[in-house]
């Protein structure tokens, strides 16, 4: 099956771990440049003190950089998450959201830096925001990207 942004959104919204955490992919742009994700605070995703469970906050942003890059770069590339860290800034209450963005230049740079078979490990910073626009958590991710035809 060929993945499209619409199919990806549908699949993620029915992905059992996301259903269980209350994570919702609100939008995936047709050009793979943007993805919006959110999570409402519900009885089943609260922690012991009544705020968002930290694991669910991380899960809501976990795979999306990788999935957008796979969609944009196509089958010629190997893309996977290599490392991540999260820093919680304030308790998550109500609805939290993240907006993941690439530019066309990001994709051009990746193609350029991997054209000779080299591995590229870009780093990205994401913010999870509450309804007031305050930062609830900051996520730092490192991805691994290489052309498949250059595998050892």
Coordinates of C-alpha atoms in Angstrom, one line a residue:
X1 CA 0.0 0.0 0.0
X2 CA 1.3 3.4 -0.9
X3 CA 1.1 5.8 2.0
X4 CA -0.5 9.2 1.5
X5 CA -0.9 12.0 4.1
X6 CA -4.6 11.1 4.3
X7 CA -3.9 7.4 4.9
X8 CA -1.2 8.2 7.5
X9 CA -3.6 10.5 9.4
X10 CA -6.3 7.8 9.4
X11 CA -3.9 5.0 10.4
X12 CA -2.4 7.0 13.3
X13 CA -5.9 8.0 14.6
X14 CA -6.8 4.3 14.8
X15 CA -3.4 3.2 16.1
X16 CA -4.3 1.4 19.4
X17 CA -1.6 3.2 21.5
X18 CA -2.8 6.5 20.3
X19 CA -6.4 5.6 20.9
X20 CA -5.6 4.5 24.4
X21 CA -3.7 7.7 25.2
X22 CA -6.2 10.0 23.6
X23 CA -3.8 11.3 21.0
X24 CA -5.3 12.8 17.8
X25 CA -3.5 13.6 14.6
X26 CA -5.5 16.7 13.4
X27 CA -3.8 17.3 10.1
X28 CA -1.1 16.1 7.8
X29 CA -0.4 18.4 4.9
X30 CA -0.5 17.0 1.3
X31 CA 3.2 17.9 0.8
X32 CA 4.4 16.1 4.0
X33 CA 5.7 19.4 5.4
X34 CA 3.3 19.8 8.3
X35 CA 1.6 17.7 10.9
X36 CA -0.6 18.9 13.8
X37 CA -1.3 16.6 16.8
X38 CA -3.3 17.1 20.0
X39 CA -4.4 15.4 23.1
X40 CA -7.3 16.3 25.4
X41 CA -7.0 15.6 29.1
X42 CA -9.3 12.7 30.0
X43 CA -9.8 10.3 32.9
X44 CA -7.8 7.6 31.1
X45 CA -4.7 9.7 30.3
X46 CA -4.3 11.5 33.7
X47 CA -1.4 10.8 36.0
X48 CA -1.6 10.5 39.8
X49 CA -1.9 14.3 40.3
X50 CA -4.5 14.9 37.6
X51 CA -2.4 16.2 34.8
X52 CA -1.3 14.7 31.5
X53 CA 0.8 11.5 31.8
X54 CA 4.3 12.4 30.6
X55 CA 4.6 9.2 28.5
X56 CA 1.6 10.2 26.6
X57 CA 2.9 13.7 26.0
X58 CA 6.1 12.2 24.5
X59 CA 4.2 9.6 22.5
X60 CA 2.1 12.3 20.9
X61 CA 5.2 13.7 19.1
X62 CA 7.3 10.6 18.9
X63 CA 7.1 9.2 15.4
X64 CA 6.0 12.2 13.4
X65 CA 9.3 13.7 12.2
X66 CA 10.3 10.3 11.0
X67 CA 7.0 9.5 9.3
X68 CA 6.9 12.9 7.5
X69 CA 10.4 12.4 6.2
X70 CA 9.6 8.9 5.0
X71 CA 6.6 10.2 3.2
X72 CA 8.5 13.1 1.6
X73 CA 11.8 11.3 0.7
X74 CA 10.2 8.1 -0.5
X75 CA 11.4 4.5 -0.6
X76 CA 15.0 5.4 -1.5
X77 CA 15.8 6.5 2.0
X78 CA 16.2 4.8 5.4
X79 CA 14.8 7.0 8.1
X80 CA 14.6 6.2 11.8
X81 CA 14.5 7.8 15.2
X82 CA 17.9 7.5 16.8
X83 CA 17.7 9.4 20.1
X84 CA 15.3 11.6 22.0
X85 CA 14.9 13.5 25.2
X86 CA 12.1 15.4 26.8
X87 CA 12.0 18.2 29.3
X88 CA 8.8 18.9 31.1
X89 CA 8.2 22.7 31.7
X90 CA 4.8 22.7 33.4
X91 CA 2.0 20.4 34.1
X92 CA -0.2 19.6 31.1
X93 CA -3.8 20.4 31.7
X94 CA -6.7 20.5 29.2
X95 CA -5.8 20.1 25.6
X96 CA -2.1 20.0 24.6
X97 CA -0.9 20.3 21.1
X98 CA 2.2 20.2 18.9
X99 CA 2.8 21.6 15.4
X100 CA 5.5 19.8 13.4
X101 CA 6.9 21.7 10.5
X102 CA 9.5 21.2 7.7
X103 CA 10.4 23.5 4.9
X104 CA 11.1 22.4 1.3
X105 CA 14.7 23.5 2.0
X106 CA 14.9 20.9 4.8
X107 CA 14.1 18.1 2.2
X108 CA 16.6 19.5 -0.3
X109 CA 19.3 19.7 2.3
X110 CA 18.7 16.1 3.4
X111 CA 18.9 14.9 -0.2
X112 CA 22.1 16.9 -0.8
X113 CA 23.8 15.8 2.4
X114 CA 23.0 12.1 1.7
X115 CA 23.6 12.1 -2.1
X116 CA 27.1 10.6 -1.8
X117 CA 26.0 7.8 0.6
X118 CA 26.7 9.6 3.8
X119 CA 24.6 9.2 6.9
X120 CA 22.9 12.4 8.1
X121 CA 21.8 12.8 11.7
X122 CA 19.7 16.0 11.9
X123 CA 18.5 17.2 15.2
X124 CA 15.0 18.8 15.8
X125 CA 13.3 20.5 18.7
X126 CA 9.6 20.3 19.2
X127 CA 7.4 22.1 21.7
X128 CA 4.2 20.8 23.2
X129 CA 1.9 23.7 24.1
X130 CA -1.2 24.0 26.3
X131 CA -4.4 25.9 25.4
X132 CA -2.8 29.2 26.5
X133 CA 0.2 28.7 24.2
X134 CA 2.5 28.0 27.2
X135 CA 5.2 25.3 26.7
X136 CA 4.4 22.1 28.6
X137 CA 7.3 20.1 27.3
X138 CA 10.3 20.4 24.9
X139 CA 11.4 17.4 22.9
X140 CA 14.8 17.1 21.3
X141 CA 15.1 14.4 18.6
X142 CA 17.9 13.0 16.5
X143 CA 17.1 11.1 13.4
X144 CA 19.2 8.8 11.2
X145 CA 18.9 9.3 7.5
X146 CA 20.7 7.5 4.7
X147 CA 20.0 6.5 1.1
X148 CA 19.1 2.8 1.0
X149 CA 21.4 2.1 -2.0
X150 CA 24.4 3.2 0.1
X151 CA 23.9 0.6 2.9
X152 CA 27.0 -1.3 3.9

